[in-house]
mmCIF file of C-alpha atoms in Angstrom:
data_model
loop_
_atom_site.group_PDB
_atom_site.id
_atom_site.type_symbol
_atom_site.label_atom_id
_atom_site.label_comp_id
_atom_site.label_asym_id
_atom_site.label_seq_id
_atom_site.Cartn_x
_atom_site.Cartn_y
_atom_site.Cartn_z
ATOM 1 C CA MET A 1 19.856 -47.391 57.853
ATOM 2 C CA CYS A 2 18.464 -44.323 59.443
ATOM 3 C CA TYR A 3 14.969 -46.101 60.712
ATOM 4 C CA ALA A 4 17.807 -48.128 62.672
ATOM 5 C CA ASN A 5 19.510 -46.131 64.204
ATOM 6 C CA VAL A 6 16.273 -44.009 65.425
ATOM 7 C CA ARG A 7 15.607 -47.365 66.913
ATOM 8 C CA TYR A 8 19.229 -47.952 68.393
ATOM 9 C CA CYS A 9 19.532 -44.345 69.834
ATOM 10 C CA SER A 10 15.952 -44.915 71.433
ATOM 11 C CA SER A 11 17.013 -48.493 73.206
ATOM 12 C CA GLN A 12 20.311 -46.826 74.618
ATOM 13 C CA ALA A 13 18.918 -43.595 75.744
ATOM 14 C CA TRP A 14 16.630 -45.834 77.803
ATOM 15 C CA ASN A 15 19.210 -47.671 79.347
ATOM 16 C CA PHE A 16 21.156 -44.725 80.452
ATOM 17 C CA CYS A 17 18.240 -43.041 81.846
ATOM 18 C CA SER A 18 17.000 -46.373 84.533
ATOM 19 C CA ARG A 19 20.796 -45.737 85.569
ATOM 20 C CA SER A 20 20.723 -42.041 85.809
ATOM 21 C CA SER A 21 19.522 -39.812 88.833
ATOM 22 C CA HIS A 22 18.668 -37.471 86.238
ATOM 23 C CA SER A 23 14.999 -38.897 85.899
ATOM 24 C CA LYS A 24 12.810 -35.445 83.912
ATOM 25 C CA THR A 25 15.619 -34.815 82.052
ATOM 26 C CA CYS A 26 15.960 -38.772 80.582
ATOM 27 C CA SER A 27 12.452 -38.765 80.552
ATOM 28 C CA ALA A 28 11.698 -35.854 78.179
ATOM 29 C CA THR A 29 14.710 -37.649 76.056
ATOM 30 C CA VAL A 30 13.507 -40.579 75.376
ATOM 31 C CA PHE A 31 9.850 -38.974 74.956
ATOM 32 C CA ALA A 32 11.266 -36.843 71.988
ATOM 33 C CA ILE A 33 13.666 -40.092 70.786
ATOM 34 C CA THR A 34 10.583 -42.399 70.733
ATOM 35 C CA THR A 35 8.435 -39.928 69.122
ATOM 36 C CA SER A 36 11.190 -39.414 66.020
ATOM 37 C CA GLU A 37 11.181 -43.636 65.664
ATOM 38 C CA ARG A 38 7.384 -42.906 65.455
ATOM 39 C CA LEU A 39 7.713 -40.609 62.840
ATOM 40 C CA MET A 40 10.601 -42.612 60.665
ATOM 41 C CA THR A 41 8.172 -45.363 61.555
ATOM 42 C CA LEU A 42 5.606 -43.861 59.589
ATOM 43 C CA VAL A 43 7.426 -42.981 57.184
ATOM 44 C CA VAL A 44 8.394 -45.641 55.976
ATOM 45 C CA HIS A 45 5.044 -47.396 56.025
ATOM 46 C CA VAL A 46 4.376 -44.489 53.807
ATOM 47 C CA MET A 47 7.037 -44.956 51.305
ATOM 48 C CA VAL A 48 6.647 -49.204 51.223
ATOM 49 C CA PHE A 49 2.793 -48.619 50.745
ATOM 50 C CA THR A 50 3.207 -45.535 47.958
ATOM 51 C CA TYR A 51 5.935 -48.234 46.038
ATOM 52 C CA GLY A 52 3.848 -51.336 46.513
ATOM 53 C CA THR A 53 1.167 -49.121 44.831
ATOM 54 C CA ILE A 54 3.196 -47.914 42.019
ATOM 55 C CA LYS A 55 4.368 -51.059 41.211
ATOM 56 C CA ARG A 56 1.284 -53.016 40.941
ATOM 57 C CA ASN A 57 0.067 -49.563 38.994
ATOM 58 C CA ILE A 58 2.576 -50.213 35.984
ATOM 59 C CA LYS A 59 2.138 -54.056 35.997
ATOM 60 C CA TYR A 60 -1.537 -53.589 35.477
ATOM 61 C CA LEU A 61 -0.588 -50.775 33.009
ATOM 62 C CA ASP A 62 1.551 -52.947 31.247
ATOM 63 C CA ILE A 63 -0.846 -55.999 30.839
ATOM 64 C CA GLN A 64 -3.271 -53.752 29.380
ATOM 65 C CA GLY A 65 -1.028 -52.515 27.035
ATOM 66 C CA GLU A 66 -0.099 -55.363 25.624
ATOM 67 C CA GLN A 67 -3.577 -56.794 25.940
ATOM 68 C CA TYR A 68 -4.997 -53.434 23.364
ATOM 69 C CA LEU A 69 -1.781 -54.331 21.295
ATOM 70 C CA ARG A 70 -2.735 -57.641 20.763
ATOM 71 C CA MET A 71 -6.760 -56.714 20.340
ATOM 72 C CA ALA A 72 -5.745 -53.635 17.765
ATOM 73 C CA GLY A 73 -3.890 -55.666 15.346
ATOM 74 C CA ASN A 74 -5.539 -56.127 12.038
ATOM 75 C CA PHE A 75 -8.216 -53.351 13.944
ATOM 76 C CA ASP A 76 -10.816 -52.976 10.719
ATOM 77 C CA GLU A 77 -10.651 -56.649 10.002
ATOM 78 C CA LYS A 78 -11.525 -57.825 13.204
ATOM 79 C CA SER A 79 -13.437 -54.895 15.172
ATOM 80 C CA GLY A 80 -16.566 -55.368 13.108
ATOM 81 C CA ILE A 81 -19.538 -53.482 13.654
ATOM 82 C CA VAL A 82 -21.845 -53.265 16.524
ATOM 83 C CA PRO A 83 -25.397 -52.718 15.639
ATOM 84 C CA CYS A 84 -28.560 -51.592 17.260
ATOM 85 C CA ILE A 85 -31.342 -53.280 16.151
ATOM 86 C CA THR A 86 -34.602 -50.723 15.261
ATOM 87 C CA PRO A 87 -37.713 -52.171 13.283
ATOM 88 C CA TRP A 88 -36.594 -50.335 10.599
ATOM 89 C CA GLY A 89 -32.937 -52.047 10.260
ATOM 90 C CA GLN A 90 -29.760 -50.817 12.507
ATOM 91 C CA TRP A 91 -27.783 -48.365 12.822
ATOM 92 C CA TYR A 92 -23.699 -48.650 14.761
ATOM 93 C CA GLN A 93 -20.835 -45.472 15.579
ATOM 94 C CA THR A 94 -17.659 -45.033 15.550
ATOM 95 C CA MET A 95 -15.213 -42.733 16.933
ATOM 96 C CA GLU A 96 -16.619 -40.267 14.159
ATOM 97 C CA GLU A 97 -19.587 -41.634 12.284
ATOM 98 C CA VAL A 98 -22.837 -42.439 13.407
ATOM 99 C CA THR A 99 -24.368 -45.104 10.447
ATOM 100 C CA LEU A 100 -28.332 -45.972 9.732
ATOM 101 C CA GLU A 101 -29.140 -48.615 7.227
ATOM 102 C CA VAL A 102 -32.821 -48.372 6.317
ATOM 103 C CA ASN A 103 -34.486 -51.407 4.662
ATOM 104 C CA VAL A 104 -37.167 -50.164 2.127
ATOM 105 C CA PRO A 105 -39.130 -52.374 0.085
ATOM 106 C CA GLU A 106 -37.198 -53.346 -3.336
ATOM 107 C CA GLY A 107 -36.707 -51.753 -6.365
ATOM 108 C CA THR A 108 -37.174 -48.735 -4.058
ATOM 109 C CA THR A 109 -35.915 -45.464 -6.278
ATOM 110 C CA SER A 110 -33.457 -42.883 -4.988
ATOM 111 C CA LYS A 111 -36.074 -40.373 -6.258
ATOM 112 C CA GLU A 112 -38.578 -42.039 -3.701
ATOM 113 C CA ILE A 113 -36.083 -41.232 -0.746
ATOM 114 C CA LYS A 114 -36.041 -37.835 1.156
ATOM 115 C CA VAL A 115 -33.355 -37.197 3.831
ATOM 116 C CA ASP A 116 -32.792 -34.158 5.698
ATOM 117 C CA PHE A 117 -30.066 -33.156 7.196
ATOM 118 C CA LYS A 118 -30.064 -30.559 10.501
ATOM 119 C CA PRO A 119 -27.073 -29.874 12.796
ATOM 120 C CA LYS A 120 -29.604 -31.756 15.584
ATOM 121 C CA HIS A 121 -32.401 -33.464 13.263
ATOM 122 C CA LEU A 122 -32.730 -36.239 10.944
ATOM 123 C CA THR A 123 -35.513 -37.071 9.168
ATOM 124 C CA CYS A 124 -35.887 -40.043 6.153
ATOM 125 C CA ARG A 125 -38.891 -40.721 4.425
ATOM 126 C CA VAL A 126 -39.308 -43.142 1.839
ATOM 127 C CA ARG A 127 -42.889 -43.612 0.282
ATOM 128 C CA ALA A 128 -45.295 -44.065 3.147
ATOM 129 C CA GLY A 129 -42.800 -44.460 5.998
ATOM 130 C CA GLU A 130 -40.815 -42.074 7.618
ATOM 131 C CA ILE A 131 -37.471 -42.092 9.912
ATOM 132 C CA LYS A 132 -37.821 -38.717 12.194
ATOM 133 C CA GLY A 133 -35.958 -37.200 15.301
ATOM 134 C CA GLU A 134 -33.790 -35.026 17.211
ATOM 135 C CA LEU A 135 -30.231 -36.876 16.873
ATOM 136 C CA PHE A 136 -28.608 -37.560 20.431
ATOM 137 C CA GLU A 137 -25.605 -34.829 19.662
ATOM 138 C CA ARG A 138 -24.800 -32.803 16.867
ATOM 139 C CA VAL A 139 -23.463 -33.509 13.559
ATOM 140 C CA LEU A 140 -21.372 -31.779 10.752
ATOM 141 C CA VAL A 141 -24.222 -31.429 8.359
ATOM 142 C CA ASP A 142 -22.056 -30.996 5.529
ATOM 143 C CA ASP A 143 -20.261 -33.449 5.821
ATOM 144 C CA CYS A 144 -23.279 -36.154 6.036
ATOM 145 C CA LEU A 145 -24.402 -38.075 3.283
ATOM 146 C CA TRP A 146 -26.183 -40.919 2.292
ATOM 147 C CA SER A 147 -27.095 -43.644 -0.647
ATOM 148 C CA LEU A 148 -29.090 -46.400 -1.805
ATOM 149 C CA GLU A 149 -27.942 -49.685 -2.173
ATOM 150 C CA ASP A 150 -29.104 -52.727 -4.399
ATOM 151 C CA ARG A 151 -32.391 -50.160 -4.742
ATOM 152 C CA LYS A 152 -33.009 -52.095 -1.165
ATOM 153 C CA LYS A 153 -31.289 -50.230 1.469
ATOM 154 C CA VAL A 154 -30.535 -46.504 2.815
ATOM 155 C CA GLN A 155 -27.841 -45.918 4.090
ATOM 156 C CA ILE A 156 -26.985 -42.909 6.060
ATOM 157 C CA MET A 157 -23.799 -41.602 7.431
ATOM 158 C CA LEU A 158 -24.021 -39.012 10.360
ATOM 159 C CA VAL A 159 -20.885 -36.903 10.620
ATOM 160 C CA LYS A 160 -20.082 -36.299 14.846
ATOM 161 C CA SER A 161 -19.353 -32.859 15.621
ATOM 162 C CA ARG A 162 -17.799 -34.135 18.811
ATOM 163 C CA ARG A 163 -15.285 -36.498 17.901
ATOM 164 C CA SER A 164 -14.030 -38.761 20.562
ATOM 165 C CA ALA A 165 -13.990 -42.207 22.440
ATOM 166 C CA ASP A 166 -15.872 -40.928 24.765
ATOM 167 C CA ASN A 167 -18.618 -39.900 22.892
ATOM 168 C CA CYS A 168 -20.634 -42.952 22.778
ATOM 169 C CA TRP A 169 -24.057 -42.295 21.794
ATOM 170 C CA PRO A 170 -26.505 -44.379 23.890
ATOM 171 C CA SER A 171 -29.383 -43.697 21.367
ATOM 172 C CA LEU A 172 -29.531 -42.888 17.674
ATOM 173 C CA PHE A 173 -32.369 -40.151 18.943
ATOM 174 C CA VAL A 174 -33.017 -38.366 22.361
ATOM 175 C CA ASP A 175 -35.812 -40.639 23.121
ATOM 176 C CA GLN A 176 -35.578 -43.061 20.385
ATOM 177 C CA TYR A 177 -33.865 -46.236 19.319
ATOM 178 C CA LYS A 178 -32.185 -46.409 22.645
ATOM 179 C CA ALA A 179 -29.114 -49.542 22.497
ATOM 180 C CA ASP A 180 -29.572 -51.986 25.146
ATOM 181 C CA PRO A 181 -27.133 -52.077 28.516
ATOM 182 C CA LEU A 182 -24.972 -55.209 26.502
ATOM 183 C CA THR A 183 -25.040 -53.011 23.213
ATOM 184 C CA PHE A 184 -23.919 -50.226 24.404
ATOM 185 C CA ASP A 185 -21.268 -51.597 26.709
ATOM 186 C CA ASP A 186 -20.036 -52.974 23.735
ATOM 187 C CA MET A 187 -19.697 -49.897 21.620
ATOM 188 C CA GLU A 188 -18.191 -48.473 23.975
ATOM 189 C CA LYS A 189 -15.367 -51.275 24.340
ATOM 190 C CA LYS A 190 -14.863 -50.920 20.279
ATOM 191 C CA MET A 191 -14.338 -47.104 20.647
ATOM 192 C CA THR A 192 -11.597 -47.430 22.836
ATOM 193 C CA LEU A 193 -9.805 -49.581 21.022
ATOM 194 C CA GLU A 194 -10.637 -47.862 18.103
ATOM 195 C CA ARG A 195 -8.887 -44.792 20.359
ATOM 196 C CA PHE A 196 -6.135 -46.892 21.122
ATOM 197 C CA GLN A 197 -5.354 -48.455 17.784
ATOM 198 C CA LYS A 198 -5.958 -44.735 16.163
ATOM 199 C CA GLU A 199 -3.588 -42.947 19.214
ATOM 200 C CA PHE A 200 -0.614 -45.536 19.519
ATOM 201 C CA VAL A 201 -0.892 -48.396 16.619
ATOM 202 C CA ASP A 202 -0.323 -46.178 14.206
ATOM 203 C CA ASP A 203 2.103 -43.917 15.521
ATOM 204 C CA GLN A 204 4.403 -47.152 16.106
ATOM 205 C CA VAL A 205 3.610 -48.282 12.269
ATOM 206 C CA CYS A 206 4.885 -44.356 11.689
ATOM 207 C CA ALA A 207 7.726 -44.976 13.672
#
């Protein structure tokens, strides 16, 4: 309504000035009204652009939310793990933990295994073999543990000191056992889904 009035007033002022002898005064009036019209046009354009952008963003978020809700159903059963394969086995991670699965000679006993946890270092010795290095990030030593499964696999669980979806380790050690780009991308997606499930799906179930 305001924009239409400005255009109407501008046209009327121009018609008046074309018939008037007070050309300087009329010119100034037309200039002022025309300037107001341009400002109003700019404001309208900005409002339309902003509204369109917000509307598109809301629609995009709604679509993404629906997709995540579908993906998050039965999260534990469907997500599985995203392993990084290594010469000694594999490692994978969640928001809270990093797990190593170390293949050892069949028949290995717990007495032949030595695992040493430090906030930024890990050492695992099995008979003549050893895995040792500086961890990518710090861990909570008191919460870390290991176990021997079927006397042929050592499982080591490291608890992250910084537990969040954006703390996705690209490698187990600072300079070793790095995930390839595709595997790392899948790890990030899995952790994002895990975060969504913890923050939204669990809240809806509790409600």
